[in-house]
Amino acid sequence: MTPTRVLAIANQKGGVGKTTTVINVAACLGEAGKSVLVIDLDPQANATSGLGLSRQQGTSLYRVLLRERTIHGLVQESIAPNVQIIPSELDLAGAEIDVARMEGYLQGLSMAILPLVRSKQYEYILIDCPPSLGVLTMNALTAAHGLLLPIQCEYYALEGLSVITHIVEQLRTSRANPEIEIQGIVMTMFDARTRLSQDVAEEVRSHFGEKVYKTMIPRNVRLSEAPSFGKPVIQYDPHCTGTLAYRQLAKEIMSRTQQTSIP
Ligand SMILES: Nc1ncnc2c1ncn2[C@@H]1O[C@H](COP(=O)(O)OP(=O)(O)OP(=O)(O)O)[C@@H](O)[C@H]1O
Ligand SMILES: [Mg+2]
């Protein structure tokens, strides 16, 4: 059986395309026959609704992070084939305070998902993070093999990135998470018609080199419409540019994981 690859999709900047990337990469990996678990770790619960689930009390990881229950029974089916999900709900917002009081609180998520990782029932676990570097995102980075970093093609794209890349470095060199690496950087909301998008993409590539995926996600209105129908874009509009791009990105992610995965 293939080992599980745990990827945190994070960037402390808001609205850069984290959730859109989680929903659609998960759906495209599922379409390619991979078994995927999405963990929605953002109290906004956008990945939860975007994958066809409504918010329900008691369904999130909150009580698991407080070590009041196990992860058993929290996994639900999503609307996308081969994609399961542990949803989020508003109570997760409380985790920022409550979990931080606990000893070893950064390890909470990695301990919680250990049975799922050991069972190898998923090829990918994708964690959608909130737009901050608080307790939830730090738990995700501590649990992950790789950071998938979405960068929006806009003016201040590179600003603040050194903070999160530095955290990855620190987690690796301290013993908190020796396995973590930057799995890849994805440029989002790319608009080929504008000079700005092209300049930003070029700047990010010159800074991060090979880490940047060749696939860039175009600005595509279908991608922003799909979540209101509770569907990934491949189910909402199978032929739009957003669909094609996320399929291509999923392919790149699969080939990169095969090169880097530890047996
Ligand atoms: N490629 C795209 N083309 C058009 N709209 C997009 C694209 N990617 C994301 N969007 C839209 O931009 C907004 C922000 O995207 P998204 O929610 O994925 O970002 P986020 O980083 O998860 O935000 P937050 O930090 O609030 O969690 C959403 O309304 C989404 O539908
Ligand atoms: Mg989000």
mmCIF file of C-alpha atoms and ligand atoms in Angstrom:
data_model
loop_
_atom_site.group_PDB
_atom_site.id
_atom_site.type_symbol
_atom_site.label_atom_id
_atom_site.label_comp_id
_atom_site.label_asym_id
_atom_site.label_seq_id
_atom_site.Cartn_x
_atom_site.Cartn_y
_atom_site.Cartn_z
ATOM 1 C CA MET A 1 0.000 0.000 0.000
ATOM 2 C CA THR A 2 1.128 3.548 -0.728
ATOM 3 C CA PRO A 3 2.136 5.631 2.284
ATOM 4 C CA THR A 4 -0.057 8.573 3.154
ATOM 5 C CA ARG A 5 1.170 12.000 2.182
ATOM 6 C CA VAL A 6 -0.093 14.713 4.530
ATOM 7 C CA LEU A 7 -0.166 18.188 2.975
ATOM 8 C CA ALA A 8 -1.026 21.426 4.785
ATOM 9 C CA ILE A 9 -2.385 24.118 2.498
ATOM 10 C CA ALA A 10 -1.410 27.298 4.273
ATOM 11 C CA ASN A 11 -0.596 30.965 3.848
ATOM 12 C CA GLN A 12 -1.351 33.428 6.623
ATOM 13 C CA LYS A 13 -2.611 35.866 4.032
ATOM 14 C CA GLY A 14 -6.389 35.748 3.551
ATOM 15 C CA GLY A 15 -8.125 35.082 0.262
ATOM 16 C CA VAL A 16 -5.167 33.736 -1.708
ATOM 17 C CA GLY A 17 -6.924 30.564 -2.871
ATOM 18 C CA LYS A 18 -6.130 28.057 -0.100
ATOM 19 C CA THR A 19 -9.627 26.627 0.178
ATOM 20 C CA THR A 20 -10.271 26.675 -3.577
ATOM 21 C CA THR A 21 -7.044 24.721 -3.990
ATOM 22 C CA VAL A 22 -7.943 22.191 -1.270
ATOM 23 C CA ILE A 23 -11.420 21.514 -2.667
ATOM 24 C CA ASN A 24 -10.346 21.197 -6.276
ATOM 25 C CA VAL A 25 -7.049 19.392 -5.834
ATOM 26 C CA ALA A 26 -8.858 16.896 -3.588
ATOM 27 C CA ALA A 27 -11.584 16.372 -6.195
ATOM 28 C CA CYS A 28 -9.052 15.950 -9.024
ATOM 29 C CA LEU A 29 -6.950 13.483 -7.020
ATOM 30 C CA GLY A 30 -10.156 11.591 -6.266
ATOM 31 C CA GLU A 31 -11.081 11.630 -9.945
ATOM 32 C CA ALA A 32 -7.657 10.140 -10.688
ATOM 33 C CA GLY A 33 -8.529 7.235 -8.388
ATOM 34 C CA LYS A 34 -6.594 8.352 -5.305
ATOM 35 C CA SER A 35 -8.185 8.089 -1.902
ATOM 36 C CA VAL A 36 -8.233 11.482 -0.247
ATOM 37 C CA LEU A 37 -9.149 12.866 3.158
ATOM 38 C CA VAL A 38 -9.733 16.594 3.535
ATOM 39 C CA ILE A 39 -9.407 18.026 7.026
ATOM 40 C CA ASP A 40 -11.118 21.387 7.329
ATOM 41 C CA LEU A 41 -9.238 23.208 10.050
ATOM 42 C CA ASP A 42 -10.667 26.662 9.339
ATOM 43 C CA PRO A 43 -13.603 27.813 11.521
ATOM 44 C CA GLN A 44 -14.979 29.580 8.406
ATOM 45 C CA ALA A 45 -15.724 26.023 7.142
ATOM 46 C CA ASN A 46 -15.484 26.985 3.471
ATOM 47 C CA ALA A 47 -13.946 23.664 2.430
ATOM 48 C CA THR A 48 -16.764 21.890 4.264
ATOM 49 C CA SER A 49 -19.519 23.713 2.378
ATOM 50 C CA GLY A 50 -17.559 23.694 -0.890
ATOM 51 C CA LEU A 51 -17.480 19.906 -0.729
ATOM 52 C CA GLY A 52 -21.226 19.674 -0.250
ATOM 53 C CA LEU A 53 -21.631 19.415 3.529
ATOM 54 C CA SER A 54 -23.525 21.693 5.850
ATOM 55 C CA ARG A 55 -22.225 22.746 9.226
ATOM 56 C CA GLN A 56 -23.245 20.563 12.113
ATOM 57 C CA GLN A 57 -22.331 20.801 15.725
ATOM 58 C CA GLY A 58 -19.959 18.246 17.134
ATOM 59 C CA THR A 59 -18.499 17.197 13.792
ATOM 60 C CA SER A 60 -15.176 19.051 13.842
ATOM 61 C CA LEU A 61 -11.799 18.186 15.316
ATOM 62 C CA TYR A 62 -12.278 20.586 18.210
ATOM 63 C CA ARG A 63 -12.850 17.983 20.925
ATOM 64 C CA VAL A 64 -10.142 15.770 19.461
ATOM 65 C CA LEU A 65 -7.639 18.597 19.787
ATOM 66 C CA LEU A 66 -8.771 18.989 23.396
ATOM 67 C CA ARG A 67 -8.205 15.238 23.788
ATOM 68 C CA GLU A 68 -11.801 14.721 24.850
ATOM 69 C CA ARG A 69 -12.512 12.204 22.067
ATOM 70 C CA THR A 70 -10.738 10.280 19.315
ATOM 71 C CA ILE A 71 -10.895 10.966 15.605
ATOM 72 C CA HIS A 72 -12.968 7.815 15.191
ATOM 73 C CA GLY A 73 -16.396 8.570 13.710
ATOM 74 C CA LEU A 74 -15.606 12.081 12.474
ATOM 75 C CA VAL A 75 -14.853 11.195 8.863
ATOM 76 C CA GLN A 76 -17.746 11.849 6.461
ATOM 77 C CA GLU A 77 -18.346 11.339 2.756
ATOM 78 C CA SER A 78 -18.073 14.445 0.570
ATOM 79 C CA ILE A 79 -19.812 15.130 -2.730
ATOM 80 C CA ALA A 80 -16.619 14.278 -4.636
ATOM 81 C CA PRO A 81 -15.881 10.628 -5.454
ATOM 82 C CA ASN A 82 -13.022 9.134 -3.379
ATOM 83 C CA VAL A 83 -12.905 12.229 -1.176
ATOM 84 C CA GLN A 84 -13.830 12.042 2.486
ATOM 85 C CA ILE A 85 -13.795 14.937 4.901
ATOM 86 C CA ILE A 86 -13.549 15.862 8.548
ATOM 87 C CA PRO A 87 -15.679 19.013 8.519
ATOM 88 C CA SER A 88 -15.195 22.224 10.397
ATOM 89 C CA GLU A 89 -17.627 24.256 12.418
ATOM 90 C CA LEU A 90 -17.451 27.501 14.349
ATOM 91 C CA ASP A 91 -16.380 25.881 17.604
ATOM 92 C CA LEU A 92 -12.932 25.389 16.083
ATOM 93 C CA ALA A 93 -12.406 29.124 16.595
ATOM 94 C CA GLY A 94 -12.241 28.373 20.311
ATOM 95 C CA ALA A 95 -9.336 26.027 19.717
ATOM 96 C CA GLU A 96 -6.985 28.972 19.283
ATOM 97 C CA ILE A 97 -7.396 29.660 22.993
ATOM 98 C CA ASP A 98 -8.414 26.355 24.575
ATOM 99 C CA VAL A 99 -5.883 24.139 22.814
ATOM 100 C CA ALA A 100 -3.033 26.545 23.485
ATOM 101 C CA ARG A 101 -3.473 25.889 27.209
ATOM 102 C CA MET A 102 -2.640 22.228 26.826
ATOM 103 C CA GLU A 103 0.763 20.689 27.180
ATOM 104 C CA GLY A 104 2.270 19.600 23.860
ATOM 105 C CA TYR A 105 -0.549 21.375 22.060
ATOM 106 C CA LEU A 106 1.295 21.642 18.742
ATOM 107 C CA GLN A 107 1.292 17.858 18.404
ATOM 108 C CA GLY A 108 -2.490 17.502 18.874
ATOM 109 C CA LEU A 109 -3.392 17.061 15.215
ATOM 110 C CA SER A 110 -0.443 14.879 14.343
ATOM 111 C CA MET A 111 -1.296 12.538 17.247
ATOM 112 C CA ALA A 112 -4.967 12.543 16.269
ATOM 113 C CA ILE A 113 -4.380 11.534 12.644
ATOM 114 C CA LEU A 114 -1.693 8.966 13.445
ATOM 115 C CA PRO A 115 -4.134 6.015 13.276
ATOM 116 C CA LEU A 116 -5.323 7.220 9.848
ATOM 117 C CA VAL A 117 -1.760 7.679 8.579
ATOM 118 C CA ARG A 118 -0.675 4.266 9.927
ATOM 119 C CA SER A 119 -3.650 2.517 8.372
ATOM 120 C CA LYS A 120 -2.558 3.856 4.950
ATOM 121 C CA GLN A 121 -6.195 4.062 3.914
ATOM 122 C CA TYR A 122 -5.612 7.453 2.304
ATOM 123 C CA GLU A 123 -2.996 8.360 -0.260
ATOM 124 C CA TYR A 124 -3.427 12.036 0.502
ATOM 125 C CA ILE A 125 -4.598 13.973 3.524
ATOM 126 C CA LEU A 126 -5.115 17.658 2.668
ATOM 127 C CA ILE A 127 -5.492 20.134 5.524
ATOM 128 C CA ASP A 128 -7.184 23.478 4.852
ATOM 129 C CA CYS A 129 -5.769 26.112 7.212
ATOM 130 C CA PRO A 130 -7.221 29.418 8.411
ATOM 131 C CA PRO A 131 -5.552 32.683 7.341
ATOM 132 C CA SER A 132 -3.275 33.039 10.348
ATOM 133 C CA LEU A 133 -0.242 31.440 11.892
ATOM 134 C CA GLY A 134 -2.101 30.568 15.061
ATOM 135 C CA VAL A 135 -2.523 27.302 16.900
ATOM 136 C CA LEU A 136 -4.548 25.586 14.155
ATOM 137 C CA THR A 137 -2.131 26.337 11.333
ATOM 138 C CA MET A 138 0.825 25.406 13.552
ATOM 139 C CA ASN A 139 -0.872 22.080 14.340
ATOM 140 C CA ALA A 140 -1.312 21.470 10.608
ATOM 141 C CA LEU A 141 2.328 22.277 9.852
ATOM 142 C CA THR A 142 3.455 20.024 12.688
ATOM 143 C CA ALA A 143 1.361 17.158 11.306
ATOM 144 C CA ALA A 144 2.288 17.594 7.624
ATOM 145 C CA HIS A 145 4.944 16.089 5.395
ATOM 146 C CA GLY A 146 4.661 19.053 3.107
ATOM 147 C CA LEU A 147 3.429 22.615 2.861
ATOM 148 C CA LEU A 148 1.444 23.481 -0.229
ATOM 149 C CA LEU A 149 1.681 27.247 -0.444
ATOM 150 C CA PRO A 150 -0.767 29.135 -2.651
ATOM 151 C CA ILE A 151 0.362 32.572 -3.744
ATOM 152 C CA GLN A 152 -2.016 35.005 -5.351
ATOM 153 C CA CYS A 153 -0.672 36.805 -8.412
ATOM 154 C CA GLU A 154 -0.990 40.288 -6.955
ATOM 155 C CA TYR A 155 1.217 43.144 -6.020
ATOM 156 C CA TYR A 156 2.368 42.223 -2.521
ATOM 157 C CA ALA A 157 2.515 38.494 -3.249
ATOM 158 C CA LEU A 158 5.920 37.852 -1.712
ATOM 159 C CA GLU A 159 5.340 39.948 1.365
ATOM 160 C CA GLY A 160 5.160 37.891 4.550
ATOM 161 C CA LEU A 161 6.150 34.662 2.833
ATOM 162 C CA SER A 162 9.483 34.523 4.609
ATOM 163 C CA VAL A 163 7.561 34.178 7.877
ATOM 164 C CA ILE A 164 5.876 30.925 6.898
ATOM 165 C CA THR A 165 8.927 29.509 5.097
ATOM 166 C CA HIS A 166 10.976 30.280 8.209
ATOM 167 C CA ILE A 167 8.466 28.403 10.377
ATOM 168 C CA VAL A 168 8.802 25.371 8.097
ATOM 169 C CA GLU A 169 12.567 25.572 8.490
ATOM 170 C CA GLN A 170 12.300 25.888 12.269
ATOM 171 C CA LEU A 171 9.918 22.943 12.565
ATOM 172 C CA ARG A 172 12.348 20.845 10.568
ATOM 173 C CA THR A 173 15.505 21.747 12.406
ATOM 174 C CA SER A 174 13.931 21.619 15.839
ATOM 175 C CA ARG A 175 12.576 18.138 16.429
ATOM 176 C CA ALA A 176 8.962 19.244 16.128
ATOM 177 C CA ASN A 177 8.564 17.960 12.559
ATOM 178 C CA PRO A 178 11.830 16.823 10.970
ATOM 179 C CA GLU A 179 10.012 15.582 7.831
ATOM 180 C CA ILE A 180 8.374 18.790 6.712
ATOM 181 C CA GLU A 181 9.385 20.476 3.484
ATOM 182 C CA ILE A 182 7.836 22.883 1.061
ATOM 183 C CA GLN A 183 5.973 20.460 -1.169
ATOM 184 C CA GLY A 184 5.194 23.119 -3.715
ATOM 185 C CA ILE A 185 4.088 26.634 -4.463
ATOM 186 C CA VAL A 186 1.059 27.294 -6.612
ATOM 187 C CA MET A 187 0.363 30.607 -8.283
ATOM 188 C CA THR A 188 -3.358 31.382 -8.130
ATOM 189 C CA MET A 189 -5.717 33.832 -9.839
ATOM 190 C CA PHE A 190 -3.262 34.267 -12.677
ATOM 191 C CA ASP A 191 -4.425 36.632 -15.381
ATOM 192 C CA ALA A 192 -2.334 36.155 -18.498
ATOM 193 C CA ARG A 193 -3.579 39.468 -19.925
ATOM 194 C CA THR A 194 -2.016 41.566 -17.226
ATOM 195 C CA ARG A 195 1.590 42.529 -16.928
ATOM 196 C CA LEU A 196 1.275 42.396 -13.147
ATOM 197 C CA SER A 197 0.374 38.693 -13.059
ATOM 198 C CA GLN A 198 3.294 37.867 -15.315
ATOM 199 C CA ASP A 199 5.727 39.967 -13.303
ATOM 200 C CA VAL A 200 4.618 38.416 -10.028
ATOM 201 C CA ALA A 201 4.857 34.873 -11.425
ATOM 202 C CA GLU A 202 8.348 35.610 -12.685
ATOM 203 C CA GLU A 203 9.414 37.081 -9.365
ATOM 204 C CA VAL A 204 8.083 34.103 -7.408
ATOM 205 C CA ARG A 205 9.866 31.701 -9.762
ATOM 206 C CA SER A 206 13.156 33.530 -9.463
ATOM 207 C CA HIS A 207 12.792 33.376 -5.687
ATOM 208 C CA PHE A 208 11.586 29.783 -5.214
ATOM 209 C CA GLY A 209 12.814 28.113 -8.424
ATOM 210 C CA GLU A 210 11.776 24.482 -8.879
ATOM 211 C CA LYS A 211 9.424 24.556 -5.901
ATOM 212 C CA VAL A 212 6.905 26.493 -8.000
ATOM 213 C CA TYR A 213 4.506 24.279 -9.946
ATOM 214 C CA LYS A 214 4.469 24.785 -13.705
ATOM 215 C CA THR A 215 0.687 24.884 -13.614
ATOM 216 C CA MET A 216 -0.733 28.275 -12.727
ATOM 217 C CA ILE A 217 -4.367 28.565 -11.707
ATOM 218 C CA PRO A 218 -6.091 31.169 -13.893
ATOM 219 C CA ARG A 219 -8.617 33.639 -12.613
ATOM 220 C CA ASN A 220 -11.821 31.879 -13.597
ATOM 221 C CA VAL A 221 -15.300 32.867 -12.497
ATOM 222 C CA ARG A 222 -16.437 29.211 -12.507
ATOM 223 C CA LEU A 223 -14.010 28.549 -9.653
ATOM 224 C CA SER A 224 -15.676 31.207 -7.540
ATOM 225 C CA GLU A 225 -19.218 30.080 -8.451
ATOM 226 C CA ALA A 226 -18.786 26.357 -7.778
ATOM 227 C CA PRO A 227 -18.683 26.572 -3.930
ATOM 228 C CA SER A 228 -22.134 28.158 -3.768
ATOM 229 C CA PHE A 229 -23.438 24.973 -5.394
ATOM 230 C CA GLY A 230 -21.493 22.880 -2.888
ATOM 231 C CA LYS A 231 -19.445 21.318 -5.657
ATOM 232 C CA PRO A 232 -15.844 21.184 -6.804
ATOM 233 C CA VAL A 233 -15.351 22.831 -10.180
ATOM 234 C CA ILE A 234 -14.874 19.519 -12.034
ATOM 235 C CA GLN A 235 -18.461 18.635 -11.119
ATOM 236 C CA TYR A 236 -19.824 22.144 -11.663
ATOM 237 C CA ASP A 237 -18.244 22.793 -15.063
ATOM 238 C CA PRO A 238 -16.095 19.912 -16.328
ATOM 239 C CA HIS A 239 -14.654 21.876 -19.243
ATOM 240 C CA CYS A 240 -13.807 25.323 -17.899
ATOM 241 C CA THR A 241 -10.244 26.616 -17.596
ATOM 242 C CA GLY A 242 -10.343 26.213 -13.806
ATOM 243 C CA THR A 243 -11.107 22.514 -14.166
ATOM 244 C CA LEU A 244 -8.301 21.977 -16.657
ATOM 245 C CA ALA A 245 -5.820 23.827 -14.455
ATOM 246 C CA TYR A 246 -6.654 21.987 -11.240
ATOM 247 C CA ARG A 247 -6.471 18.632 -13.053
ATOM 248 C CA GLN A 248 -3.045 19.582 -14.316
ATOM 249 C CA LEU A 249 -1.943 20.721 -10.864
ATOM 250 C CA ALA A 250 -3.147 17.457 -9.312
ATOM 251 C CA LYS A 251 -1.021 15.578 -11.857
ATOM 252 C CA GLU A 252 2.035 17.599 -10.910
ATOM 253 C CA ILE A 253 1.364 17.003 -7.221
ATOM 254 C CA MET A 254 1.067 13.252 -7.817
ATOM 255 C CA SER A 255 4.323 13.054 -9.752
ATOM 256 C CA ARG A 256 6.161 15.187 -7.203
ATOM 257 C CA THR A 257 4.927 13.056 -4.302
ATOM 258 C CA GLN A 258 6.050 9.899 -6.032
ATOM 259 C CA GLN A 259 9.547 11.323 -6.241
ATOM 260 C CA THR A 260 9.647 12.445 -2.629
ATOM 261 C CA SER A 261 7.548 9.941 -0.703
ATOM 262 C CA ILE A 262 9.260 7.929 1.948
ATOM 263 C CA PRO A 263 8.427 4.214 1.814
HETATM 264 N N1 LIG B 1 -8.590 31.086 -9.557
HETATM 265 C C1 LIG B 1 -9.623 31.795 -9.094
HETATM 266 N N2 LIG B 1 -10.398 32.505 -9.943
HETATM 267 C C2 LIG B 1 -11.434 33.241 -9.482
HETATM 268 N N3 LIG B 1 -11.785 33.320 -8.201
HETATM 269 C C3 LIG B 1 -11.052 32.630 -7.297
HETATM 270 C C4 LIG B 1 -9.943 31.822 -7.702
HETATM 271 N N4 LIG B 1 -9.404 31.257 -6.583
HETATM 272 C C5 LIG B 1 -10.148 31.688 -5.572
HETATM 273 N N5 LIG B 1 -11.131 32.509 -5.972
HETATM 274 C C6 LIG B 1 -12.116 33.212 -5.125
HETATM 275 O O1 LIG B 1 -11.395 34.106 -4.292
HETATM 276 C C7 LIG B 1 -11.913 34.086 -2.954
HETATM 277 C C8 LIG B 1 -10.817 33.602 -1.996
HETATM 278 O O2 LIG B 1 -10.471 32.264 -2.326
HETATM 279 P P1 LIG B 1 -10.312 31.153 -1.205
HETATM 280 O O3 LIG B 1 -11.484 31.143 -0.296
HETATM 281 O O4 LIG B 1 -9.959 29.892 -1.882
HETATM 282 O O5 LIG B 1 -9.048 31.731 -0.453
HETATM 283 P P2 LIG B 1 -8.501 31.371 1.001
HETATM 284 O O6 LIG B 1 -7.042 31.618 0.962
HETATM 285 O O7 LIG B 1 -8.968 30.032 1.407
HETATM 286 O O8 LIG B 1 -9.242 32.464 1.895
HETATM 287 P P3 LIG B 1 -9.213 32.524 3.509
HETATM 288 O O9 LIG B 1 -7.864 33.032 3.834
HETATM 289 O O10 LIG B 1 -10.320 33.464 3.859
HETATM 290 O O11 LIG B 1 -9.441 31.128 4.007
HETATM 291 C C9 LIG B 1 -13.112 33.169 -2.994
HETATM 292 O O12 LIG B 1 -14.259 33.937 -3.195
HETATM 293 C C10 LIG B 1 -12.859 32.283 -4.200
HETATM 294 O O13 LIG B 1 -14.047 31.799 -4.778
HETATM 295 MG MG MG B 2 -9.984 29.431 3.145
#
